[in-house]
Amino acid sequence: ALREAVAACLRAGKRTLVLGGGHETAFGHGAGVLDAFPGEKVGIINLDAHLDLRIAEQASSGTPFRQLALECDAQQRGFHYTCIGASRAANTQALWDEAARREVRVVEDLDVLQAYDQQVAPEIARNIALYDRLYLTIDLDVLPAREMPAVSAPAALGIPLAILLRIVEPLCRSGKLQAVDLVEFNPQFDIDSQGARAAARLAWQIAHWWR
C-alpha cells in the first residue's frame, strides 16, 4: 500500500515525507519512487549506521536495500545506493561483501567525522550532479546514543545532528529530492524526550529547507 501511495503522490507532482516505523519502510517508499520515475536515474542516499543489505528469505528492517537492488534488477535499471555513516563495527563481513558486489558507495562514520570536506561533501555533490531524482532515507540510529537514545540499536559513535544537517541541507536545496523518510524511532527507549526532540528538529529542518 505504501508503494502505491508514494508512486501516486509523486506522479501528481507532490513529494513524500514518511515517518517510521522500522527501516523496512524504505522498500515500499523507495519502490514507489522507482515506479513514479521509470525512465530516470534515481539516487538512493541512506544515512545509517547499517548497510541494510541482508540476504534473507523474510523481509525485515535489515533487508530493504537488497530488496530495492532486486527491484532495480527486475526493472532493468541501475541500483544507485550510497550509505553515509555506516559503522565498520556494526555490519558483518557478509554485508560489506554484498555492498562491494552491488557497487554501493559507502562513507563510514569515522570518515564523516574526520574528513567531511574530503569524503562527504564530494559524495553529496556527486549524487546531486549524477541523478535525476533523489530519495533520502534516514535511520535515526545514525545519530549518537547521547542524542538519539530512542532506537533499538543506539550508536556508540554516530554522526551528531549538527553534522547530519550539513549533509541534508544541500540535498533538500538541490531541487532533485523527491522523497524522505525518518525511521526506527521507538519512544519506549527515549530518555526525557531527547530522541523525540532530535527527530522533530530533523524533520522540521528538512521541511524548512526542501525546495
CSV table of C-alpha atoms in Angstrom, one decimal:
chain,number,residue,atom,x,y,z
A,1,ALA,CA,0.0,0.0,0.0
A,2,LEU,CA,2.9,2.4,0.8
A,3,ARG,CA,4.5,1.8,-2.6
A,4,GLU,CA,1.3,2.6,-4.5
A,5,ALA,CA,0.5,5.6,-2.4
A,6,VAL,CA,4.0,7.1,-2.8
A,7,ALA,CA,4.0,6.5,-6.6
A,8,ALA,CA,0.6,8.2,-6.9
A,9,CYS,CA,1.7,11.2,-4.9
A,10,LEU,CA,4.9,11.6,-6.8
A,11,ARG,CA,3.2,11.3,-10.2
A,12,ALA,CA,0.8,14.0,-9.1
A,13,GLY,CA,3.8,16.4,-8.6
A,14,LYS,CA,3.9,16.1,-4.8
A,15,ARG,CA,6.7,15.0,-2.5
A,16,THR,CA,6.7,12.5,0.3
A,17,LEU,CA,7.9,12.6,3.9
A,18,VAL,CA,7.3,9.4,5.7
A,19,LEU,CA,7.9,8.9,9.4
A,20,GLY,CA,8.5,5.3,10.5
A,21,GLY,CA,8.4,2.6,11.8
A,22,GLY,CA,11.2,0.2,11.1
A,23,HIS,CA,13.6,0.6,8.2
A,24,GLU,CA,11.6,-2.0,6.2
A,25,THR,CA,9.6,1.1,5.3
A,26,ALA,CA,12.4,2.0,2.9
A,27,PHE,CA,11.5,-0.7,0.5
A,28,GLY,CA,7.9,0.4,-0.1
A,29,HIS,CA,8.9,4.1,-0.1
A,30,GLY,CA,11.9,3.6,-2.4
A,31,ALA,CA,10.0,1.3,-4.8
A,32,GLY,CA,7.3,3.9,-5.0
A,33,VAL,CA,9.9,6.4,-6.1
A,34,LEU,CA,11.3,4.0,-8.7
A,35,ASP,CA,7.7,3.3,-10.0
A,36,ALA,CA,7.0,7.0,-10.3
A,37,PHE,CA,10.0,7.8,-12.4
A,38,PRO,CA,10.6,4.7,-14.6
A,39,GLY,CA,12.8,6.5,-17.2
A,40,GLU,CA,15.0,8.4,-14.8
A,41,LYS,CA,18.1,7.7,-12.7
A,42,VAL,CA,17.2,7.6,-9.0
A,43,GLY,CA,19.9,8.1,-6.4
A,44,ILE,CA,19.2,6.4,-3.0
A,45,ILE,CA,21.0,8.0,-0.1
A,46,ASN,CA,20.8,6.2,3.3
A,47,LEU,CA,22.1,7.9,6.4
A,48,ASP,CA,22.6,4.9,8.6
A,49,ALA,CA,25.0,3.0,10.9
A,50,HIS,CA,23.9,-0.1,9.0
A,51,LEU,CA,24.1,-1.1,5.3
A,52,ASP,CA,20.7,-3.0,5.5
A,53,LEU,CA,21.7,-5.3,2.6
A,54,ARG,CA,21.0,-8.5,4.4
A,55,ILE,CA,20.3,-11.6,2.3
A,56,ALA,CA,17.2,-13.3,3.9
A,57,GLU,CA,14.1,-15.1,2.9
A,58,GLN,CA,12.0,-12.9,5.2
A,59,ALA,CA,11.9,-9.2,4.7
A,60,SER,CA,12.9,-7.1,7.7
A,61,SER,CA,14.5,-3.8,8.7
A,62,GLY,CA,17.8,-5.3,7.7
A,63,THR,CA,16.8,-6.1,4.1
A,64,PRO,CA,15.3,-3.0,2.3
A,65,PHE,CA,18.2,-2.0,0.2
A,66,ARG,CA,18.8,-5.5,-1.1
A,67,GLN,CA,15.1,-5.6,-1.9
A,68,LEU,CA,15.5,-2.3,-3.8
A,69,ALA,CA,18.5,-3.7,-5.6
A,70,LEU,CA,16.5,-6.7,-6.7
A,71,GLU,CA,13.7,-4.3,-7.8
A,72,CYS,CA,16.1,-2.4,-9.9
A,73,ASP,CA,17.3,-5.6,-11.5
A,74,ALA,CA,13.7,-6.5,-12.3
A,75,GLN,CA,13.1,-3.1,-13.8
A,76,GLN,CA,16.4,-3.3,-15.7
A,77,ARG,CA,17.7,-0.1,-14.3
A,78,GLY,CA,20.8,0.9,-12.3
A,79,PHE,CA,20.9,0.5,-8.5
A,80,HIS,CA,22.5,3.8,-7.3
A,81,TYR,CA,22.9,3.4,-3.5
A,82,THR,CA,25.0,5.5,-1.2
A,83,CYS,CA,25.3,4.8,2.6
A,84,ILE,CA,26.7,7.5,4.8
A,85,GLY,CA,27.6,6.9,8.4
A,86,ALA,CA,28.0,3.1,8.2
A,87,SER,CA,29.8,1.7,11.2
A,88,ARG,CA,32.6,-0.9,10.5
A,89,ALA,CA,31.8,-2.4,13.9
A,90,ALA,CA,28.0,-2.7,13.3
A,91,ASN,CA,28.0,-4.6,10.0
A,92,THR,CA,29.0,-8.2,9.2
A,93,GLN,CA,31.6,-9.1,6.6
A,94,ALA,CA,28.8,-10.6,4.5
A,95,LEU,CA,27.2,-7.1,4.4
A,96,TRP,CA,30.4,-5.4,3.3
A,97,ASP,CA,30.8,-8.1,0.6
A,98,GLU,CA,27.3,-7.5,-0.7
A,99,ALA,CA,27.9,-3.8,-0.7
A,100,ALA,CA,31.1,-4.3,-2.8
A,101,ARG,CA,29.3,-6.7,-5.1
A,102,ARG,CA,26.5,-4.2,-5.6
A,103,GLU,CA,29.0,-1.3,-6.1
A,104,VAL,CA,27.5,0.6,-3.2
A,105,ARG,CA,29.1,3.9,-2.3
A,106,VAL,CA,29.9,3.9,1.4
A,107,VAL,CA,31.2,6.7,3.6
A,108,GLU,CA,32.0,5.3,7.1
A,109,ASP,CA,31.2,7.1,10.3
A,110,LEU,CA,34.8,7.8,11.1
A,111,ASP,CA,35.3,9.4,7.6
A,112,VAL,CA,32.3,11.6,8.2
A,113,LEU,CA,33.7,12.8,11.5
A,114,GLN,CA,37.3,13.2,10.4
A,115,ALA,CA,37.2,14.1,6.7
A,116,TYR,CA,33.9,15.7,6.0
A,117,ASP,CA,35.2,18.1,3.3
A,118,GLN,CA,37.2,15.3,1.6
A,119,GLN,CA,34.7,12.4,1.8
A,120,VAL,CA,31.2,13.6,2.4
A,121,ALA,CA,30.8,16.9,0.6
A,122,PRO,CA,32.1,15.4,-2.7
A,123,GLU,CA,29.8,12.4,-2.4
A,124,ILE,CA,26.7,14.6,-1.8
A,125,ALA,CA,27.7,16.8,-4.8
A,126,ARG,CA,28.2,13.6,-6.9
A,127,ASN,CA,24.7,12.4,-6.2
A,128,ILE,CA,23.2,15.8,-6.9
A,129,ALA,CA,25.0,16.0,-10.2
A,130,LEU,CA,24.5,12.4,-11.5
A,131,TYR,CA,20.9,11.6,-10.7
A,132,ASP,CA,17.6,12.9,-11.9
A,133,ARG,CA,15.8,12.2,-8.7
A,134,LEU,CA,16.9,11.6,-5.1
A,135,TYR,CA,15.4,9.5,-2.3
A,136,LEU,CA,16.8,10.2,1.2
A,137,THR,CA,16.2,7.7,4.0
A,138,ILE,CA,17.4,8.4,7.5
A,139,ASP,CA,17.7,5.7,10.1
A,140,LEU,CA,17.8,7.6,13.4
A,141,ASP,CA,20.4,5.2,14.8
A,142,VAL,CA,22.9,7.0,12.7
A,143,LEU,CA,22.9,9.7,15.5
A,144,PRO,CA,25.0,9.2,18.7
A,145,ALA,CA,23.2,7.5,21.6
A,146,ARG,CA,23.5,10.7,23.6
A,147,GLU,CA,21.4,12.5,21.1
A,148,MET,CA,19.2,9.6,20.0
A,149,PRO,CA,18.5,7.0,22.7
A,150,ALA,CA,15.1,6.2,21.2
A,151,VAL,CA,16.3,3.4,18.8
A,152,SER,CA,16.7,-0.3,19.2
A,153,ALA,CA,20.5,-0.1,18.3
A,154,PRO,CA,21.9,3.1,19.7
A,155,ALA,CA,25.2,4.1,18.2
A,156,ALA,CA,28.3,4.3,20.4
A,157,LEU,CA,29.9,6.8,18.0
A,158,GLY,CA,27.3,8.0,15.5
A,159,ILE,CA,27.0,11.2,13.5
A,160,PRO,CA,26.0,14.3,15.5
A,161,LEU,CA,22.8,16.1,14.5
A,162,ALA,CA,24.8,19.2,13.6
A,163,ILE,CA,26.8,17.3,11.0
A,164,LEU,CA,23.8,15.3,9.8
A,165,LEU,CA,22.1,18.6,9.0
A,166,ARG,CA,25.2,19.7,6.9
A,167,ILE,CA,24.6,16.5,4.8
A,168,VAL,CA,20.9,17.0,4.5
A,169,GLU,CA,20.8,20.7,3.6
A,170,PRO,CA,22.3,20.6,0.0
A,171,LEU,CA,20.1,17.6,-0.8
A,172,CYS,CA,17.0,19.5,0.3
A,173,ARG,CA,18.0,22.6,-1.7
A,174,SER,CA,19.0,20.6,-4.8
A,175,GLY,CA,15.6,20.6,-6.5
A,176,LYS,CA,16.0,16.9,-7.1
A,177,LEU,CA,14.9,15.5,-3.7
A,178,GLN,CA,11.6,13.7,-4.1
A,179,ALA,CA,11.1,11.6,-1.0
A,180,VAL,CA,12.4,11.5,2.5
A,181,ASP,CA,11.8,9.2,5.5
A,182,LEU,CA,12.9,9.1,9.1
A,183,VAL,CA,12.7,5.6,10.6
A,184,GLU,CA,13.5,3.4,13.6
A,185,PHE,CA,12.2,5.9,16.3
A,186,ASN,CA,11.0,3.9,19.3
A,187,PRO,CA,9.6,6.1,22.2
A,188,GLN,CA,9.9,3.2,24.6
A,189,PHE,CA,13.6,3.7,24.6
A,190,ASP,CA,13.6,7.5,24.8
A,191,ILE,CA,15.0,9.4,27.8
A,192,ASP,CA,13.3,12.7,28.8
A,193,SER,CA,12.1,13.1,25.1
A,194,GLN,CA,15.7,13.7,23.9
A,195,GLY,CA,15.2,11.5,20.9
A,196,ALA,CA,11.8,12.9,20.1
A,197,ARG,CA,13.2,16.4,20.1
A,198,ALA,CA,16.1,15.5,17.9
A,199,ALA,CA,13.8,13.7,15.4
A,200,ALA,CA,11.4,16.5,15.4
A,201,ARG,CA,14.1,19.1,14.7
A,202,LEU,CA,15.5,17.0,11.9
A,203,ALA,CA,12.1,16.6,10.3
A,204,TRP,CA,11.3,20.3,10.7
A,205,GLN,CA,14.6,21.3,9.2
A,206,ILE,CA,14.1,19.1,6.2
A,207,ALA,CA,10.7,20.6,5.5
A,208,HIS,CA,12.1,24.1,6.0
A,209,TRP,CA,14.9,23.6,3.5
A,210,TRP,CA,13.1,21.5,0.9
A,211,ARG,CA,12.9,23.1,-2.5
